[in-house]
Structure formats: C-alpha cells, structure tokens
PDB file of C-alpha atoms in Angstrom:
ATOM      1  CA  MET A   1     -21.169  10.857  83.659  1.00 37.00           C
ATOM      2  CA  THR A   2     -23.017  14.004  82.608  1.00 42.00           C
ATOM      3  CA  ALA A   3     -24.430  14.581  79.151  1.00 43.00           C
ATOM      4  CA  ARG A   4     -22.917  17.459  77.211  1.00 47.00           C
ATOM      5  CA  ASN A   5     -25.231  20.195  76.049  1.00 59.00           C
ATOM      6  CA  ARG A   6     -24.329  20.220  72.368  1.00 71.00           C
ATOM      7  CA  LEU A   7     -25.941  22.451  69.832  1.00 71.00           C
ATOM      8  CA  PRO A   8     -26.778  21.231  66.339  1.00 78.00           C
ATOM      9  CA  PRO A   9     -24.440  22.220  63.468  1.00 87.00           C
ATOM     10  CA  TRP A  10     -24.302  25.944  62.694  1.00 90.00           C
ATOM     11  CA  HIS A  11     -25.952  26.799  66.039  1.00 90.00           C
ATOM     12  CA  GLU A  12     -24.162  29.087  68.460  1.00 91.00           C
ATOM     13  CA  GLU A  13     -25.191  30.868  71.638  1.00 92.00           C
ATOM     14  CA  ILE A  14     -23.544  34.264  72.034  1.00 90.00           C
ATOM     15  CA  ARG A  15     -23.701  36.945  74.692  1.00 89.00           C
ATOM     16  CA  LEU A  16     -23.494  40.405  73.136  1.00 87.00           C
ATOM     17  CA  ALA A  17     -21.676  43.360  74.661  1.00 85.00           C
ATOM     18  CA  ASN A  18     -24.971  44.655  76.090  1.00 83.00           C
ATOM     19  CA  GLY A  19     -25.502  41.345  77.933  1.00 86.00           C
ATOM     20  CA  ARG A  20     -28.255  40.153  75.600  1.00 85.00           C
ATOM     21  CA  GLN A  21     -28.106  36.447  74.769  1.00 89.00           C
ATOM     22  CA  VAL A  22     -28.729  35.490  71.121  1.00 91.00           C
ATOM     23  CA  LEU A  23     -28.776  32.210  69.273  1.00 92.00           C
ATOM     24  CA  ILE A  24     -27.218  32.177  65.823  1.00 94.00           C
ATOM     25  CA  ARG A  25     -28.706  29.358  63.807  1.00 93.00           C
ATOM     26  CA  PRO A  26     -29.943  28.405  60.353  1.00 95.00           C
ATOM     27  CA  ILE A  27     -33.282  29.952  59.496  1.00 94.00           C
ATOM     28  CA  ARG A  28     -36.375  27.750  59.643  1.00 92.00           C
ATOM     29  CA  PRO A  29     -39.852  27.947  58.078  1.00 94.00           C
ATOM     30  CA  ALA A  30     -41.296  28.758  61.528  1.00 92.00           C
ATOM     31  CA  ASP A  31     -39.276  32.005  61.454  1.00 91.00           C
ATOM     32  CA  ALA A  32     -41.447  33.542  58.707  1.00 91.00           C
ATOM     33  CA  GLU A  33     -43.894  35.363  60.989  1.00 90.00           C
ATOM     34  CA  PRO A  34     -41.317  36.472  63.589  1.00 88.00           C
ATOM     35  CA  LEU A  35     -39.185  37.735  60.693  1.00 87.00           C
ATOM     36  CA  ARG A  36     -42.101  39.818  59.443  1.00 87.00           C
ATOM     37  CA  ALA A  37     -42.740  41.121  62.981  1.00 85.00           C
ATOM     38  CA  SER A  38     -39.057  42.007  63.416  1.00 82.00           C
ATOM     39  CA  PHE A  39     -39.051  43.812  60.077  1.00 79.00           C
ATOM     40  CA  ALA A  40     -41.637  46.245  61.443  1.00 77.00           C
ATOM     41  CA  LEU A  41     -39.145  47.259  64.154  1.00 77.00           C
ATOM     42  CA  LEU A  42     -36.462  48.291  61.654  1.00 76.00           C
ATOM     43  CA  GLU A  43     -35.719  51.920  60.993  1.00 77.00           C
ATOM     44  CA  PRO A  44     -36.378  53.145  57.428  1.00 72.00           C
ATOM     45  CA  ASP A  45     -32.651  53.676  56.789  1.00 76.00           C
ATOM     46  CA  GLU A  46     -31.851  50.094  57.835  1.00 74.00           C
ATOM     47  CA  VAL A  47     -34.373  48.814  55.291  1.00 66.00           C
ATOM     48  CA  ARG A  48     -33.084  51.138  52.563  1.00 64.00           C
ATOM     49  CA  GLN A  49     -29.463  50.108  53.107  1.00 68.00           C
ATOM     50  CA  ARG A  50     -30.371  46.431  52.732  1.00 67.00           C
ATOM     51  CA  PHE A  51     -33.108  46.555  50.074  1.00 65.00           C
ATOM     52  CA  LEU A  52     -31.934  49.781  48.369  1.00 60.00           C
ATOM     53  CA  TYR A  53     -35.416  51.296  48.565  1.00 57.00           C
ATOM     54  CA  ALA A  54     -38.082  52.061  51.159  1.00 63.00           C
ATOM     55  CA  LYS A  55     -40.223  49.102  52.067  1.00 68.00           C
ATOM     56  CA  ALA A  56     -42.925  49.270  54.752  1.00 73.00           C
ATOM     57  CA  GLU A  57     -43.208  45.547  55.395  1.00 80.00           C
ATOM     58  CA  LEU A  58     -41.762  42.188  54.507  1.00 82.00           C
ATOM     59  CA  SER A  59     -44.347  40.380  52.394  1.00 87.00           C
ATOM     60  CA  PRO A  60     -45.443  36.879  53.409  1.00 91.00           C
ATOM     61  CA  GLU A  61     -44.039  35.604  50.078  1.00 93.00           C
ATOM     62  CA  THR A  62     -40.601  37.115  50.733  1.00 88.00           C
ATOM     63  CA  ALA A  63     -40.583  35.842  54.318  1.00 90.00           C
ATOM     64  CA  ASN A  64     -41.506  32.335  53.142  1.00 92.00           C
ATOM     65  CA  ARG A  65     -38.813  32.397  50.437  1.00 91.00           C
ATOM     66  CA  LEU A  66     -36.156  33.531  52.950  1.00 90.00           C
ATOM     67  CA  THR A  67     -37.144  30.924  55.515  1.00 94.00           C
ATOM     68  CA  GLN A  68     -37.006  28.039  53.044  1.00 95.00           C
ATOM     69  CA  PRO A  69     -33.601  28.309  51.366  1.00 95.00           C
ATOM     70  CA  ASN A  70     -32.391  25.729  48.862  1.00 95.00           C
ATOM     71  CA  PRO A  71     -29.809  23.784  50.918  1.00 92.00           C
ATOM     72  CA  LYS A  72     -27.705  23.098  47.816  1.00 94.00           C
ATOM     73  CA  SER A  73     -27.209  26.741  46.910  1.00 96.00           C
ATOM     74  CA  GLU A  74     -28.314  28.983  49.776  1.00 97.00           C
ATOM     75  CA  PHE A  75     -27.402  29.475  53.408  1.00 97.00           C
ATOM     76  CA  VAL A  76     -29.367  31.744  55.725  1.00 96.00           C
ATOM     77  CA  LEU A  77     -28.533  32.412  59.357  1.00 96.00           C
ATOM     78  CA  VAL A  78     -30.532  34.342  61.903  1.00 93.00           C
ATOM     79  CA  ALA A  79     -29.526  35.840  65.217  1.00 92.00           C
ATOM     80  CA  ALA A  80     -32.610  35.416  67.350  1.00 88.00           C
ATOM     81  CA  GLU A  81     -33.712  35.312  70.930  1.00 84.00           C
ATOM     82  CA  PRO A  82     -32.847  31.896  72.404  1.00 83.00           C
ATOM     83  CA  TYR A  83     -36.431  30.655  72.192  1.00 81.00           C
ATOM     84  CA  THR A  84     -38.224  28.139  70.014  1.00 81.00           C
ATOM     85  CA  PRO A  85     -38.263  29.112  66.303  1.00 79.00           C
ATOM     86  CA  GLY A  86     -41.579  30.783  65.655  1.00 77.00           C
ATOM     87  CA  ASP A  87     -41.535  32.443  69.084  1.00 79.00           C
ATOM     88  CA  ALA A  88     -38.121  34.127  68.892  1.00 78.00           C
ATOM     89  CA  LEU A  89     -37.715  37.715  67.724  1.00 80.00           C
ATOM     90  CA  VAL A  90     -35.090  37.913  64.949  1.00 85.00           C
ATOM     91  CA  GLY A  91     -32.425  40.621  65.315  1.00 85.00           C
ATOM     92  CA  ALA A  92     -30.228  39.861  62.313  1.00 88.00           C
ATOM     93  CA  VAL A  93     -30.292  37.862  59.081  1.00 91.00           C
ATOM     94  CA  ALA A  94     -27.308  36.841  56.954  1.00 95.00           C
ATOM     95  CA  ARG A  95     -27.744  35.118  53.599  1.00 96.00           C
ATOM     96  CA  ALA A  96     -25.393  33.730  50.974  1.00 97.00           C
ATOM     97  CA  ALA A  97     -26.607  32.329  47.660  1.00 97.00           C
ATOM     98  CA  VAL A  98     -24.555  30.662  44.947  1.00 98.00           C
ATOM     99  CA  LEU A  99     -25.027  32.301  41.564  1.00 97.00           C
ATOM    100  CA  PRO A 100     -26.218  29.609  39.112  1.00 96.00           C
ATOM    101  CA  GLY A 101     -23.450  28.210  36.943  1.00 95.00           C
ATOM    102  CA  THR A 102     -20.651  29.863  38.945  1.00 96.00           C
ATOM    103  CA  ARG A 103     -18.364  29.230  41.910  1.00 96.00           C
ATOM    104  CA  GLN A 104     -19.431  32.527  43.488  1.00 97.00           C
ATOM    105  CA  ALA A 105     -21.928  33.466  46.185  1.00 98.00           C
ATOM    106  CA  GLU A 106     -23.605  36.773  46.818  1.00 97.00           C
ATOM    107  CA  PHE A 107     -24.197  37.731  50.437  1.00 97.00           C
ATOM    108  CA  HIS A 108     -26.589  40.066  52.244  1.00 93.00           C
ATOM    109  CA  ILE A 109     -26.649  40.979  55.921  1.00 92.00           C
ATOM    110  CA  LEU A 110     -29.197  42.966  57.877  1.00 87.00           C
ATOM    111  CA  VAL A 111     -28.583  43.733  61.550  1.00 87.00           C
ATOM    112  CA  SER A 112     -31.215  45.609  63.529  1.00 85.00           C
ATOM    113  CA  HIS A 113     -30.172  48.800  65.305  1.00 81.00           C
ATOM    114  CA  TYR A 114     -31.110  47.055  68.576  1.00 82.00           C
ATOM    115  CA  VAL A 115     -28.059  44.783  68.252  1.00 82.00           C
ATOM    116  CA  ALA A 116     -25.861  46.766  65.824  1.00 84.00           C
ATOM    117  CA  GLY A 117     -22.312  47.729  66.720  1.00 87.00           C
ATOM    118  CA  MET A 118     -21.713  44.678  68.913  1.00 88.00           C
ATOM    119  CA  GLY A 119     -19.822  42.480  66.472  1.00 89.00           C
ATOM    120  CA  LEU A 120     -22.820  40.453  65.335  1.00 91.00           C
ATOM    121  CA  GLY A 121     -22.501  41.433  61.653  1.00 91.00           C
ATOM    122  CA  ARG A 122     -18.809  40.470  61.703  1.00 93.00           C
ATOM    123  CA  HIS A 123     -19.576  37.167  63.334  1.00 93.00           C
ATOM    124  CA  MET A 124     -22.315  36.312  60.857  1.00 95.00           C
ATOM    125  CA  LEU A 125     -20.239  37.349  57.829  1.00 96.00           C
ATOM    126  CA  ARG A 126     -17.462  35.051  59.057  1.00 96.00           C
ATOM    127  CA  ARG A 127     -19.988  32.205  59.217  1.00 96.00           C
ATOM    128  CA  LEU A 128     -21.069  32.936  55.610  1.00 97.00           C
ATOM    129  CA  VAL A 129     -17.426  32.854  54.502  1.00 97.00           C
ATOM    130  CA  ARG A 130     -16.954  29.554  56.322  1.00 96.00           C
ATOM    131  CA  TRP A 131     -20.022  28.111  54.557  1.00 96.00           C
ATOM    132  CA  ALA A 132     -18.771  29.348  51.156  1.00 97.00           C
ATOM    133  CA  LYS A 133     -15.364  27.767  51.753  1.00 96.00           C
ATOM    134  CA  GLY A 134     -17.073  24.505  52.736  1.00 94.00           C
ATOM    135  CA  LYS A 135     -18.888  24.625  49.386  1.00 95.00           C
ATOM    136  CA  ARG A 136     -15.481  25.110  47.707  1.00 95.00           C
ATOM    137  CA  LEU A 137     -16.565  28.389  46.184  1.00 97.00           C
ATOM    138  CA  GLU A 138     -13.990  30.736  44.719  1.00 97.00           C
ATOM    139  CA  ARG A 139     -15.488  34.063  45.708  1.00 97.00           C
ATOM    140  CA  ILE A 140     -18.098  35.678  47.941  1.00 98.00           C
ATOM    141  CA  PHE A 141     -19.334  39.206  47.299  1.00 98.00           C
ATOM    142  CA  GLY A 142     -21.976  41.737  48.206  1.00 96.00           C
ATOM    143  CA  ASP A 143     -23.135  45.059  46.802  1.00 94.00           C
ATOM    144  CA  VAL A 144     -23.164  47.854  49.380  1.00 92.00           C
ATOM    145  CA  LEU A 145     -24.329  51.447  49.273  1.00 90.00           C
ATOM    146  CA  GLU A 146     -21.322  53.811  49.214  1.00 92.00           C
ATOM    147  CA  GLU A 147     -22.765  55.595  52.245  1.00 89.00           C
ATOM    148  CA  ASN A 148     -22.974  52.396  54.318  1.00 89.00           C
ATOM    149  CA  GLU A 149     -19.666  53.054  56.047  1.00 91.00           C
ATOM    150  CA  PRO A 150     -20.094  50.450  58.812  1.00 90.00           C
ATOM    151  CA  MET A 151     -20.566  47.642  56.256  1.00 92.00           C
ATOM    152  CA  LEU A 152     -17.684  48.861  54.100  1.00 95.00           C
ATOM    153  CA  ALA A 153     -15.423  49.049  57.163  1.00 94.00           C
ATOM    154  CA  LEU A 154     -16.488  45.564  58.249  1.00 94.00           C
ATOM    155  CA  ALA A 155     -15.764  44.120  54.803  1.00 96.00           C
ATOM    156  CA  LYS A 156     -12.361  45.826  54.666  1.00 96.00           C
ATOM    157  CA  SER A 157     -11.446  44.521  58.130  1.00 95.00           C
ATOM    158  CA  LEU A 158     -12.101  40.977  56.861  1.00 96.00           C
ATOM    159  CA  SER A 159      -9.874  41.482  53.774  1.00 96.00           C
ATOM    160  CA  PHE A 160     -12.726  42.044  51.301  1.00 97.00           C
ATOM    161  CA  GLN A 161     -11.677  44.180  48.332  1.00 97.00           C
ATOM    162  CA  GLN A 162     -13.781  46.987  46.885  1.00 96.00           C
ATOM    163  CA  GLU A 163     -14.705  47.114  43.197  1.00 94.00           C
ATOM    164  CA  ALA A 164     -16.740  49.548  41.155  1.00 91.00           C
ATOM    165  CA  VAL A 165     -20.141  48.457  39.836  1.00 92.00           C
ATOM    166  CA  GLU A 166     -22.335  49.980  37.160  1.00 92.00           C
ATOM    167  CA  THR A 167     -25.051  51.029  39.616  1.00 89.00           C
ATOM    168  CA  PRO A 168     -24.432  54.596  40.826  1.00 90.00           C
ATOM    169  CA  GLY A 169     -23.941  54.859  44.585  1.00 89.00           C
ATOM    170  CA  MET A 170     -22.983  51.188  44.979  1.00 91.00           C
ATOM    171  CA  VAL A 171     -19.711  49.430  45.722  1.00 95.00           C
ATOM    172  CA  ARG A 172     -19.037  45.705  45.445  1.00 96.00           C
ATOM    173  CA  VAL A 173     -17.038  44.087  48.232  1.00 97.00           C
ATOM    174  CA  SER A 174     -15.578  40.698  47.429  1.00 97.00           C
ATOM    175  CA  LEU A 175     -13.322  38.094  48.961  1.00 97.00           C
ATOM    176  CA  GLU A 176     -11.344  35.628  46.869  1.00 96.00           C
ATOM    177  CA  LEU A 177     -11.688  32.474  48.958  1.00 95.00           C
ATOM    178  CA  LYS A 178      -8.753  30.536  47.564  1.00 81.00           C
ATOM    179  CA  ARG A 179      -6.241  33.318  48.180  1.00 56.00           C
ATOM    180  CA  GLN A 180      -7.454  35.055  51.327  1.00 48.00           C
ATOM    181  CA  VAL A 181      -7.481  33.519  54.773  1.00 51.00           C
ATOM    182  CA  ILE A 182      -9.573  35.041  57.520  1.00 53.00           C
ATOM    183  CA  ASP A 183     -10.261  33.730  60.971  1.00 54.00           C
ATOM    184  CA  THR A 184     -13.535  31.815  60.889  1.00 55.00           C
ATOM    185  CA  THR A 185     -13.215  30.171  64.287  1.00 55.00           C
ATOM    186  CA  PRO A 186     -16.493  30.105  66.214  1.00 54.00           C
ATOM    187  CA  ASN A 187     -14.940  31.229  69.510  1.00 51.00           C
ATOM    188  CA  VAL A 188     -15.259  34.955  68.984  1.00 50.00           C
ATOM    189  CA  ARG A 189     -15.748  37.082  72.063  1.00 49.00           C
ATOM    190  CA  LEU A 190     -18.409  39.686  71.396  1.00 53.00           C
ATOM    191  CA  GLY A 191     -18.869  41.124  74.842  1.00 48.00           C
TER     192      GLY A 191
END
C-alpha cells in the first residue's frame, strides 16, 4: 500500500499556462523576506494599482503584518515557488479581512506581471470567496481603480457587482455570498 501525497488544508500545486509550477498556500511568517524581495520585482504600475500610490519597497513592518494574519478575521494566500517558505519567491498575494463588527470582508489581490494573465488571480479570488463562505460572511468586496480593466473584468466574470464609491477613480466590486453561487472547486485547469 502506498502513502498518498496529501497537501495540508488550503495548499494546492498548480501548473500555469507557461509551464511554471506554483504552490498556493496560506502565508507564513517565514515569507516576510521573500515577500519584500518579490516586491522589488514589481513594476511601478502594479504597485500603484494595488496600493493606490507609488511605493518603492515593502517595509519590514508591512511584510511582518501581512505574514502574520489574525486567523479569526484574516486569510492570506500566496502563490509561490514550490520551495520551503522563506526560500520561495512569491508571485501573487491574495488577502481577505473581515471588517470589525460586520459580516463583510474586504479583499486585495496582487499578481506579478511574471505570472499575470494565466488565471492565477481568478483562482485565488475563488479561494477567498470560499474562505468567506466558510466564515458565513454575507459579502466580500474590494475597491479597484477604474482603469484596472483586468481586475474589473475578473470580478464581473465571477458575478461581482460594481458600485460607486466616494473616492474619485475607484469602483467597488462586491459579491453577495448568500445569493450568488460561483464555482469554488479546487480543480481548475490553468494551463
């Protein structure tokens, strides 16, 4: 009898369309330095679309905060090389955080141009929705720059609705979790 090679919960090995193998998994404290190193490889527009302003580096404080989420109210996934955390370059980060006192979570996704356009953002957003449903939340949303057409198209393809927000140049995309059903099965072919 052979032992099955099972991955821990929320871990998934995926082969992207370009043949690159990535491991999607919950973020760990050991990812802080690789996350900072990966940040340096981002293009300025990628940083601006996620953080809404230019930022030259990810501070050690921000990296530590991201890599140590509160398990009761936050969920952070990375798509990284399939190496030991701390040694693996991070190509994408997806985060959902429950707003205090609500049944809503705000999400953020950043996918490096090295792995963009291969379905990774879609896959990770589906995992965030699955987590939010498991927490019995009512809604998940994210604020997106109006010019970020790929993210707006992704959200629309997953039944997210667009709403106006007070901040000029921004659009809120939201999914009502009790009414909408989207496919959150882990067996998504990306390549």
